[in-house]
XYZ file of C-alpha atoms in Angstrom:
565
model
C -9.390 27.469 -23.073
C -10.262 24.130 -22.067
C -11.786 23.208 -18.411
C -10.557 20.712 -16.690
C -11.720 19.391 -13.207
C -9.331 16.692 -11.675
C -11.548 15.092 -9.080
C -8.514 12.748 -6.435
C -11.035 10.596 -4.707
C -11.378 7.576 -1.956
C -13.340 5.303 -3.253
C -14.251 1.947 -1.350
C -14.756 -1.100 -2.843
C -18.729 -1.948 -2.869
C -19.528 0.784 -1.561
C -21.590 1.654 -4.488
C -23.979 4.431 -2.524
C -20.726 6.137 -1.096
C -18.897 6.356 -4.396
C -21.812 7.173 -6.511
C -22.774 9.729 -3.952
C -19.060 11.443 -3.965
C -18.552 11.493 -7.904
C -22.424 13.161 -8.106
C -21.278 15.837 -5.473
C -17.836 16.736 -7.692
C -19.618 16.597 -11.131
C -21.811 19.168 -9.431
C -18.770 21.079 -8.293
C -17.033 20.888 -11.630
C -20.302 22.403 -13.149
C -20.441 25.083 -10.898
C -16.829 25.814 -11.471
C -17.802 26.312 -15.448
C -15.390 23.032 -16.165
C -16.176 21.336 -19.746
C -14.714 17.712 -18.343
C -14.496 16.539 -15.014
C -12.204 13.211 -14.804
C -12.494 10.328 -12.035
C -9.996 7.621 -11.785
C -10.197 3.883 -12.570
C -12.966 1.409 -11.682
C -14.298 4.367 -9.031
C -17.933 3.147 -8.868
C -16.617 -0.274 -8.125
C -13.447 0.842 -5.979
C -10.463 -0.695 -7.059
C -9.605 -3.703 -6.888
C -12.822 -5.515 -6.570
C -11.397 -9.032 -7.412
C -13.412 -11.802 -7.207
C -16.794 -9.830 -6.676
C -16.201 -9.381 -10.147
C -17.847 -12.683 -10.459
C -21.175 -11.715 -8.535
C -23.743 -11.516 -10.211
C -25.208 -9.042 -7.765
C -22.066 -7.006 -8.042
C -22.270 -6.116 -11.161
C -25.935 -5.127 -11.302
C -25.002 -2.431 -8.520
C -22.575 -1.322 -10.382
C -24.893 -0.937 -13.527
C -27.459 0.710 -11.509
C -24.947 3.200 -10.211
C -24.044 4.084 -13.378
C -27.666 4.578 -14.628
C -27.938 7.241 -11.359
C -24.664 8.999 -12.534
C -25.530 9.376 -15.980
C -29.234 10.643 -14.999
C -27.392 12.644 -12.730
C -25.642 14.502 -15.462
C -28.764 15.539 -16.939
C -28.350 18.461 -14.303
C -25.175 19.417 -15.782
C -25.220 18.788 -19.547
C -22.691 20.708 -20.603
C -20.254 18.853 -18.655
C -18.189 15.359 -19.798
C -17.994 13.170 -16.446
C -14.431 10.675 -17.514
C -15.180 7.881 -15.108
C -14.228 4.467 -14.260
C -16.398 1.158 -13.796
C -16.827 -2.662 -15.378
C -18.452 -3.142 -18.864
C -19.305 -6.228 -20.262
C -17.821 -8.121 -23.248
C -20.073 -8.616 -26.278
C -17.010 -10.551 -27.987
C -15.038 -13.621 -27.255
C -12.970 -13.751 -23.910
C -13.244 -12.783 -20.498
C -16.962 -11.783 -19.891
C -15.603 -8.071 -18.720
C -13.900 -5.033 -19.341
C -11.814 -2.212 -17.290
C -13.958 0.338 -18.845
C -13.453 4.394 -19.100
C -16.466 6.400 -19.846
C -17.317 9.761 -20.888
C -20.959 10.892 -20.407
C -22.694 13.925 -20.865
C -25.964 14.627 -20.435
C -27.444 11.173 -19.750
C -25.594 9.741 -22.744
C -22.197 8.116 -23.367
C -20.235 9.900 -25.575
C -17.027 8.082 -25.345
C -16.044 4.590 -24.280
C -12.703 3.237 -24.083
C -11.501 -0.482 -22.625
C -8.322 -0.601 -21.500
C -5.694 -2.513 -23.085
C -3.349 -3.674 -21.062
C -3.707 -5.551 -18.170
C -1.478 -6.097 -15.470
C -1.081 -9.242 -14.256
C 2.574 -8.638 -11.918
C 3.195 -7.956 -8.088
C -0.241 -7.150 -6.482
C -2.042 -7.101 -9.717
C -3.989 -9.983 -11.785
C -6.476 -7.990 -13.996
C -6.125 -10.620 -16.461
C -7.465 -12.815 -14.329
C -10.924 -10.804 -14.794
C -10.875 -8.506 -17.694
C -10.656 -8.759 -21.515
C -8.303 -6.300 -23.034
C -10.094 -3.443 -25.181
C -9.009 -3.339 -28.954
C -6.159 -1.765 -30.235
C -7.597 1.597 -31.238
C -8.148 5.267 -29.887
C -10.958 6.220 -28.457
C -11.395 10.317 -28.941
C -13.900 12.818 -27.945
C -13.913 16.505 -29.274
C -14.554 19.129 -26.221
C -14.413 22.606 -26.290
C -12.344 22.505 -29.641
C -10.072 20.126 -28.206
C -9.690 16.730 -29.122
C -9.033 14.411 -26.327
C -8.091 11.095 -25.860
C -8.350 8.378 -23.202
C -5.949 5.765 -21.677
C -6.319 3.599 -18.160
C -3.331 3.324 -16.115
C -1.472 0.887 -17.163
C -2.218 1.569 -21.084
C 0.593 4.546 -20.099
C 3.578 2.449 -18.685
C 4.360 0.790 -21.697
C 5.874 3.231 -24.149
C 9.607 1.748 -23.798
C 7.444 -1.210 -25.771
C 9.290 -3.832 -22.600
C 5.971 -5.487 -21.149
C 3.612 -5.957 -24.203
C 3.254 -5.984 -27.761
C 0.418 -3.020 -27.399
C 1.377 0.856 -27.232
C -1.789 2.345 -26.673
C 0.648 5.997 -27.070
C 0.648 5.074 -30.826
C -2.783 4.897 -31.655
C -3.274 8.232 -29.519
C -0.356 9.978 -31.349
C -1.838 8.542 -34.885
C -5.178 10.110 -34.124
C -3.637 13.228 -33.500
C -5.401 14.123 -30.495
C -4.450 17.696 -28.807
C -4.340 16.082 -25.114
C -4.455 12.739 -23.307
C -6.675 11.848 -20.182
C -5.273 8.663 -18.415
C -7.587 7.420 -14.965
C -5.410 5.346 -12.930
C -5.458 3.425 -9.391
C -2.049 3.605 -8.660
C -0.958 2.072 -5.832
C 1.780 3.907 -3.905
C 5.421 2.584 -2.824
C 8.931 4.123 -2.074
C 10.010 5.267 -5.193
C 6.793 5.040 -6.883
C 6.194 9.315 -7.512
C 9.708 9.763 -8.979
C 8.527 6.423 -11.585
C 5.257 7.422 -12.502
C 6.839 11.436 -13.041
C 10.047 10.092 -15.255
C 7.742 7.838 -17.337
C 5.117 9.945 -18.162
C 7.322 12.625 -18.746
C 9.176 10.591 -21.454
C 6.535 9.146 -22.760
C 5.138 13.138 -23.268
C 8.299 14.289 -24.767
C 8.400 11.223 -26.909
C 4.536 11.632 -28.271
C 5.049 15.777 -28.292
C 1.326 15.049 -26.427
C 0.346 16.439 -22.999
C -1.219 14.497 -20.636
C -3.393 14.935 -17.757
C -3.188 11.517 -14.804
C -6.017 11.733 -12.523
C -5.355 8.665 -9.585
C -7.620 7.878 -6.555
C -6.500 7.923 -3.019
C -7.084 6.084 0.434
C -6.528 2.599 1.783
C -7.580 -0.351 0.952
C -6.529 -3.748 1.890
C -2.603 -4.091 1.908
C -2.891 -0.996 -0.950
C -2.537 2.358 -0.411
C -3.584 5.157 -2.992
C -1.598 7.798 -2.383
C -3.342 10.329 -5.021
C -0.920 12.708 -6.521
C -2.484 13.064 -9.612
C -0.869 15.659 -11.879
C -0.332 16.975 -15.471
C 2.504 16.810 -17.811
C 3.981 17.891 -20.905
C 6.066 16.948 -23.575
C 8.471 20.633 -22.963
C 8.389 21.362 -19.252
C 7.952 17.532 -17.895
C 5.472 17.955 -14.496
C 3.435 20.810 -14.196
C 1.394 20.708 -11.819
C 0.303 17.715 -8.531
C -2.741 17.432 -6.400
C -2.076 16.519 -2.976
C -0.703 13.570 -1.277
C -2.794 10.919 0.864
C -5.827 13.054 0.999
C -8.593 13.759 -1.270
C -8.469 16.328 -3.514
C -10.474 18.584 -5.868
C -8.591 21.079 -8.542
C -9.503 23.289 -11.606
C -7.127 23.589 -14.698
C -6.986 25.336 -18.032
C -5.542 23.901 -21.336
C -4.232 25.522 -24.367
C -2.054 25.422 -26.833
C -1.201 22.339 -25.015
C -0.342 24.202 -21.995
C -1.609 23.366 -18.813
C -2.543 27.000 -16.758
C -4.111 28.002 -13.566
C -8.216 28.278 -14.482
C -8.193 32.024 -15.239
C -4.912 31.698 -17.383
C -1.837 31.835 -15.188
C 1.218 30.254 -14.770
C 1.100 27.046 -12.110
C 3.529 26.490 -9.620
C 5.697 23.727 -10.759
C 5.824 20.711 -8.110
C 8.404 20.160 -6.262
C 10.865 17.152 -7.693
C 12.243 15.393 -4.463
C 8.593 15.623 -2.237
C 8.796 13.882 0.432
C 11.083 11.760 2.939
C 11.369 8.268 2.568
C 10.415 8.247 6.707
C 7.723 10.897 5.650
C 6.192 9.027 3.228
C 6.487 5.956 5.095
C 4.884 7.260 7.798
C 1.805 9.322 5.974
C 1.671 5.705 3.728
C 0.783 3.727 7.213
C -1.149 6.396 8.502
C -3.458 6.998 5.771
C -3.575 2.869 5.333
C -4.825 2.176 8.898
C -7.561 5.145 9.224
C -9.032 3.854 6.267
C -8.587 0.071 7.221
C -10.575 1.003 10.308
C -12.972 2.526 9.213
C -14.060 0.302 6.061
C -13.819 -2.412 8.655
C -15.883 -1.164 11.557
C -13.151 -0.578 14.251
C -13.073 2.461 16.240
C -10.154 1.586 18.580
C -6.863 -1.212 17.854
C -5.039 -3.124 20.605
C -1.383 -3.133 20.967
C 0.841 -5.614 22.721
C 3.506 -3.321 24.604
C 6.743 -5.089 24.824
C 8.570 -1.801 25.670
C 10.738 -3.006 22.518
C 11.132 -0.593 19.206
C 7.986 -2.498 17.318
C 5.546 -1.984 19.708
C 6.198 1.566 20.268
C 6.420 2.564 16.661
C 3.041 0.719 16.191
C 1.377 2.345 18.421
C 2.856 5.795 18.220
C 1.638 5.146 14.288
C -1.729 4.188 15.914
C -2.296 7.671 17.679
C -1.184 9.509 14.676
C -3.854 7.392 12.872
C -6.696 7.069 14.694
C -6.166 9.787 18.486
C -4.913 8.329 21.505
C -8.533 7.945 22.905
C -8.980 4.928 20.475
C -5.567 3.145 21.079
C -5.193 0.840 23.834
C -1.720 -0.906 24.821
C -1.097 -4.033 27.284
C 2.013 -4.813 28.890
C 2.264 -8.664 29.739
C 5.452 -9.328 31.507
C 6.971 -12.574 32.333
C 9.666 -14.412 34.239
C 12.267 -13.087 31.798
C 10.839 -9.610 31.026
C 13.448 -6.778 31.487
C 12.097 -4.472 34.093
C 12.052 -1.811 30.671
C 9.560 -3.694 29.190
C 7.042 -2.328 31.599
C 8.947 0.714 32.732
C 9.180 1.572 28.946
C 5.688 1.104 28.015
C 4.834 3.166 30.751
C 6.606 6.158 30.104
C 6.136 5.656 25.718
C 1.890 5.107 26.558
C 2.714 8.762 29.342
C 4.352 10.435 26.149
C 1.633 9.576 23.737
C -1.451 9.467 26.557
C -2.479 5.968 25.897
C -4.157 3.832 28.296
C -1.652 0.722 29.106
C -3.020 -2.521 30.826
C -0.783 -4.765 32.406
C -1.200 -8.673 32.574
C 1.304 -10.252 33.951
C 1.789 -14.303 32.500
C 4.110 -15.875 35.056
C 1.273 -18.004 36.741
C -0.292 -18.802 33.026
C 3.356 -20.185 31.784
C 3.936 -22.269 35.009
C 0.086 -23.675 34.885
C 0.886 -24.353 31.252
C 4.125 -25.985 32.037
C 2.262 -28.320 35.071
C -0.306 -29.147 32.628
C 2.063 -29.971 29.517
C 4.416 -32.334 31.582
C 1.655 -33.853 33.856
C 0.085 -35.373 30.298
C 3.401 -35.781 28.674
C 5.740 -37.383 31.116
C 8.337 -34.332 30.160
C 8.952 -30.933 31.001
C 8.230 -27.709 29.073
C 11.590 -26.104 27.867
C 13.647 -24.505 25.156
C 11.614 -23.356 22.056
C 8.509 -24.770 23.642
C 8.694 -22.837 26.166
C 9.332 -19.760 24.721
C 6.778 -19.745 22.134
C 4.384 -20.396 24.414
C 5.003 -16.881 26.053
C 4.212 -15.584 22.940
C 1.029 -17.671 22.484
C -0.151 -16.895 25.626
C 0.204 -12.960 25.291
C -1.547 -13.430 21.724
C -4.313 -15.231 23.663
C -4.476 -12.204 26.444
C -4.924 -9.810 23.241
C -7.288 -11.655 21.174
C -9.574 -11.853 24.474
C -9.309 -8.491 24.646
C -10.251 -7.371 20.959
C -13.312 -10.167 21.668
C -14.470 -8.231 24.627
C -13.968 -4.876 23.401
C -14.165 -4.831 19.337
C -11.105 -3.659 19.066
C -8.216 -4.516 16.288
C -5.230 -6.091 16.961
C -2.179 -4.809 15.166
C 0.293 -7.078 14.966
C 3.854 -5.783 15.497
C 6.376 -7.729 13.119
C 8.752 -5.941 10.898
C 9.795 -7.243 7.648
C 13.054 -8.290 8.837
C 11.578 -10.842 11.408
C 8.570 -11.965 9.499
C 11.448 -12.914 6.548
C 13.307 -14.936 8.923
C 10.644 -16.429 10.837
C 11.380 -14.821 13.865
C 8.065 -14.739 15.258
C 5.093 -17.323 16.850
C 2.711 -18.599 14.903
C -0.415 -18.199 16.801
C 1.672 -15.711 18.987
C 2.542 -12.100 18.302
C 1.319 -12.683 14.677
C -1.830 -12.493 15.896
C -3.774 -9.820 14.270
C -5.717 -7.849 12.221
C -3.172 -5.769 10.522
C 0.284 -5.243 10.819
C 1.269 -1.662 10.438
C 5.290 -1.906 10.035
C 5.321 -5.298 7.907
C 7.171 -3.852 5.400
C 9.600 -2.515 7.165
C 12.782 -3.962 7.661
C 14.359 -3.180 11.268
C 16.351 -0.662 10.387
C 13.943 1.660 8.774
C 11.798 0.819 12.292
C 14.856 2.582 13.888
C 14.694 5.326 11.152
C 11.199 6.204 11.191
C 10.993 5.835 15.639
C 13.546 8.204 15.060
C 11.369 10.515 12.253
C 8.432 10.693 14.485
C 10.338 12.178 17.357
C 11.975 14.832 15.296
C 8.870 15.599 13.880
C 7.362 16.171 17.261
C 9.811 18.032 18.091
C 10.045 16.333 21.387
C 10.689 12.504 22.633
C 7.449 10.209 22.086
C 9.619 7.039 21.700
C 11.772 6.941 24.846
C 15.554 6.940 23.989
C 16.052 3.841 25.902
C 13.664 2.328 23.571
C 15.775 3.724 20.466
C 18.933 2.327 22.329
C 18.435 -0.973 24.088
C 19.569 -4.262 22.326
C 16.348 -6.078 20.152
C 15.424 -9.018 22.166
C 12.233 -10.902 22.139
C 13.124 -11.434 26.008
C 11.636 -15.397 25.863
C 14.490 -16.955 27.751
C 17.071 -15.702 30.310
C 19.384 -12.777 28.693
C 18.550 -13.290 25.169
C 19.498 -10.994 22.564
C 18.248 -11.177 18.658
C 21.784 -11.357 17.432
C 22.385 -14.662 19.394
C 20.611 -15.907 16.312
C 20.863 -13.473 13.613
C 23.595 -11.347 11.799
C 22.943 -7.374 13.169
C 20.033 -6.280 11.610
C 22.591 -3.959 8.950
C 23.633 -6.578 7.825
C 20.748 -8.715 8.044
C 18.784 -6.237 5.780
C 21.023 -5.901 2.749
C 20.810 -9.405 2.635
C 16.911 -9.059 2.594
C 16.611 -6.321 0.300
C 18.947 -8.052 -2.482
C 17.360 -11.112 -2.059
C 13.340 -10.767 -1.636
C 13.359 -7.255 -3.234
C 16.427 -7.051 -5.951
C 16.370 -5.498 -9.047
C 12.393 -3.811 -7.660
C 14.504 -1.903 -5.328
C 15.697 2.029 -5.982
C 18.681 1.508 -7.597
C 20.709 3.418 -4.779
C 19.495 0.457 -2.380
C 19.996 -2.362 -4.901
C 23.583 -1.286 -5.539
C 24.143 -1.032 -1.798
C 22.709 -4.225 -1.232
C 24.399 -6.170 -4.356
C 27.667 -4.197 -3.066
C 27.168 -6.305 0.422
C 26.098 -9.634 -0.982
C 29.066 -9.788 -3.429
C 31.404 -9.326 -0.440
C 29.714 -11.724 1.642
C 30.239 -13.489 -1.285
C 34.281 -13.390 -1.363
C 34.314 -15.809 1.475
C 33.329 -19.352 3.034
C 31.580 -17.781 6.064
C 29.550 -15.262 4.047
C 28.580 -17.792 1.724
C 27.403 -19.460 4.372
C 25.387 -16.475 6.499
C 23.842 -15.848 3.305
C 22.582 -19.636 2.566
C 21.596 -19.590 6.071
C 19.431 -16.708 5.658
C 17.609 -17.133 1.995
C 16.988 -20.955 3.942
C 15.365 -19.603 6.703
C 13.077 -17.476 4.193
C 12.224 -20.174 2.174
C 11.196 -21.902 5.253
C 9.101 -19.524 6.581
C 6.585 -18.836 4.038
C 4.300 -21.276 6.079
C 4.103 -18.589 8.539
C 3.664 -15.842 6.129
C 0.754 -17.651 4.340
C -1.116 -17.576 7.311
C 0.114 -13.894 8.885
C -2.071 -10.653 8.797
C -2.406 -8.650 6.005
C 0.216 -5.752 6.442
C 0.399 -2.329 4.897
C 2.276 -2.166 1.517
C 5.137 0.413 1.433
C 7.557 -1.095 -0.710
C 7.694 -2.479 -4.440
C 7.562 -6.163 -3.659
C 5.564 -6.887 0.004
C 4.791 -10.215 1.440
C 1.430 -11.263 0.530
C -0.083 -11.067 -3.155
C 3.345 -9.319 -4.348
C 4.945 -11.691 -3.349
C 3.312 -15.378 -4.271
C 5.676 -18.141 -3.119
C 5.297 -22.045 -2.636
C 5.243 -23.410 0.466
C 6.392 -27.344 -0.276
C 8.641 -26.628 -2.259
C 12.987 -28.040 -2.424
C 15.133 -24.975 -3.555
């Protein structure tokens, strides 16, 4: 029986000490544990995705030097095969690098593979870096077992849609008895049923079992959500490491069976996993703790508007990071509902927060005095009301200057679409924690993290009260915009589409083509994809938010911003 070691790591990008430090540790554990191969995932002494230090000189010769320390390392082990990830360089024509896979044992490097195909859609642009590897298998014989390697993508290609490559053929013509794939797999709705259909399909198709070893953790917009797991081509999934947490798991293979390590059956994973809310919510929580911490910050900052957003974010914030390292600040004005402070007060009581309150009446009216004493004309309308919001974003950038603490921005994905928010305002930030949510999964998942309390952290008025940015007297968000139901579908088919799980696409293509049917939906709908065109100005220059969906603002979604269409 074969060995294997799946090692589900977090792996930060530079951090060439840390990651070294962590693979050394499991190849030690895997030894210890009798394992003949111990697999990593993709570019882990680098972290994935480096980008652009890919081009630093300095960079790269860490990264060389950490992988002269890992294979002395596995001197002390030299029975083992380490299957990591890191940058090699071209000999050949091209780009000067490749998206290498490695297999070392004692000190040497048995097996080296480059991968082949290169993403360069939504959040990815490996082209932009790499050279793709040549179109051949790259085998290593272990423990009477021949094995054979693949990198992430080189797997989601067997339908033959993308590229002209199939790295599955060359595997298949080799006839090797089991395939190891290392993978940074980014994690979105949907994304665990995708990755469990294809590879299944692509086992049954190849009659070849394969074992997908991901990384895990935050990083940037991206989060990792691990899952790694084994499949093959008879029973489909048989076996997945945990979600959004690190990871460390022994398995036997034979007879291209994947077993428990002394022989037995494994408990097949469960199809469905989790709720959408439930994943949403681990996805954000996971994203922020590790934002945090790779960025220095020990506490964040919220605005409190007692609105939905704000309480969400910060309820997200606790879950994240303990209430002793959130702080919220209520900033009331002339037309603040007296729930915007009474709310805060009683969501920041629920989740034992420390809420600040700075009121901004005498700021606006100073403001006002000063803007028509030099300009002959008074402050009103938009003006006016934006500058609330500039003002409060001023209050809590002071605040994270004083105190090092990050701001989170608060927009959801419906408003950031649209627009509906101040530049300079309440898009002031570090991170935005729900800006890829649209409003009505902000509802959903307030809703989620009371039931899974068991008890009410968001206050129901909170759930229940009419969205208003509360900027001028009695204002409500629909004075401006369709209800957010509708407003979403109209989102989701147009930013999102066909990337969408089909359930939602056909809901949302259902709506459109009705809106369709007449003059005044044609026109709500115009309206709308015009005020999202419009708006990428603001976007461009908006905080990174966490990614939970297929297609998020930011590098998944790259639009112009002068631009007549």
């Amino acid at each position: 029986m074969l060995k294997l070691a799946v090692a589900q790591l977090n792996y930060m990008v530079g951090d060439f000490a840390g990651n070294c430090a962590a693979i050394i540790s499991h190849m030690q554990k895997a030894a210890a544990a009798s394992a003949d191969v111990a697999v990593f995932s993709e570019l882990c002494i680098c972290g994935y995705y480096p980008g652009d230090l890919l081009e630093d000189s300095a960079f790269l010769a860490k990264a060389e030097q950490a992988l002269a320390n890992i294979m002395q390392a596995s001197r002390d082990y030299p029975s083992l095969v380490s299957v990591i990830g890191t940058v090699r360089s071209n000999k050949g024509q091209g780009k000067a690098l490749h998206n290498a896979l490695l297999a070392i044992r004692n000190g040497e490097i048995v097996a080296e593979y480059y991968k082949q195909l290169l993403p360069t859609y939504g959040i990815f642009d490996e082209r932009r870096h790499f050279e793709p590897g040549k179109e051949v298998a790259s085998t290593l014989d272990v423990a009477g077992h021949k094995l054979g390697f693949m990198v992430c993508e080189d797997g989601w290609n067997d339908e033959e849609h993308d590229y002209q490559v199939n790295p599955f053929n060359a595997l298949t013509a080799a006839k090797v008895d089991l395939i190891i794939s290392i993978n940074a797999s980014p994690s979105d709705i949907g994304k665990r049923q995708q990755r469990h259909a294809m590879f299944a399909r692509a086992a049954a198709h190849h009659q070849l079992p394969l074992l997908y070893v991901n990384q895990v953790g935050g990083q940037d917009q991206l989060v990792f959500d691990g899952a790694s797991f084994a499949v093959t081509s008879d029973h489909g999934v048989t076996f997945e490491a945990a979600r959004f947490e690190e990871d460390f798991q022994l398995l036997g293979f034979a007879d291209k069976q994947f077993t428990a390590i002394d022989g037995t059956a494994l408990l097949k994973p469960d199809s469905i996993g989790l709720s959408v809310p439930e994943f949403t919510r681990r996805q954000i929580v996971l994203g922020l703790q590790d934002y945090a911490r790779r960025c220095g910050f020990k506490q964040v900052v919220v605005g409190s508007s007692g609105g939905i957003d704000s309480a969400l974010t910060i309820a997200l914030a606790v879950q994240a990071l303990g209430a002793e390292n959130v702080i919220a600040i209520t900033m009331p004005s002339a037309y603040s509902s007296t729930g915007s402070v009474s709310d805060s007060v009683k969501l920041c009581d629920n989740l034992q927060v420390k809420l600040y309150t700075h009121p901004i009446l005498s700021l606006v009216e100073q403001y006002a005095r000063g803007f028509e004493d030099a300009f002959a004309s008074p402050l009103r309308g938009l003006t006016q009301e934006n500058l609330q919001a500039r003002i409060r974003g001023t209050i809590l950038m002071e605040y994270s200057n004083a105190f090092g603490a990050l701001l989170l921005t608060t927009g959801n994905k419906s408003e950031i679409s649209v627009g509906y928010c101040t530049l300079y305002g309440d898009t002031n930030g570090g991170l935005g924690l729900i800006g890829d949510l649209y409003k009505t999964e902000v509802y959903a998942l307030s809703q989620h993290v009371n039931s899974a309390a068991g008890r009410e952290i968001i206050p129901q008025d909170v759930l229940t009260k009419p969205p208003s940015a509360e900027l001028a007297p009695d204002q409500l968000d629909t004075d401006s915009l369709p209800p957010y139901d509708e407003l979403d579908e109209m989102l989701k088919w147009h930013i999102e589409g066909k990337r969408l799980p089909a359930h939602e696409f056909a809901k949302a293509q259902a709506f459109v083509e009705q809106l369709q049917k007449t003059e005044a939906g044609q026109k709500s709908l115009s309206r709308i994809i015009g005020m999202v065109a419009r708006n990428e100005y603001k976007r461009r220059q908006a905080p990174p938010i966490i990614r939970v969906r297929a297609r998020a603002f930011g590098s998944g979604r790259q639009m112009p911003i002068a631009a007549k269409y």
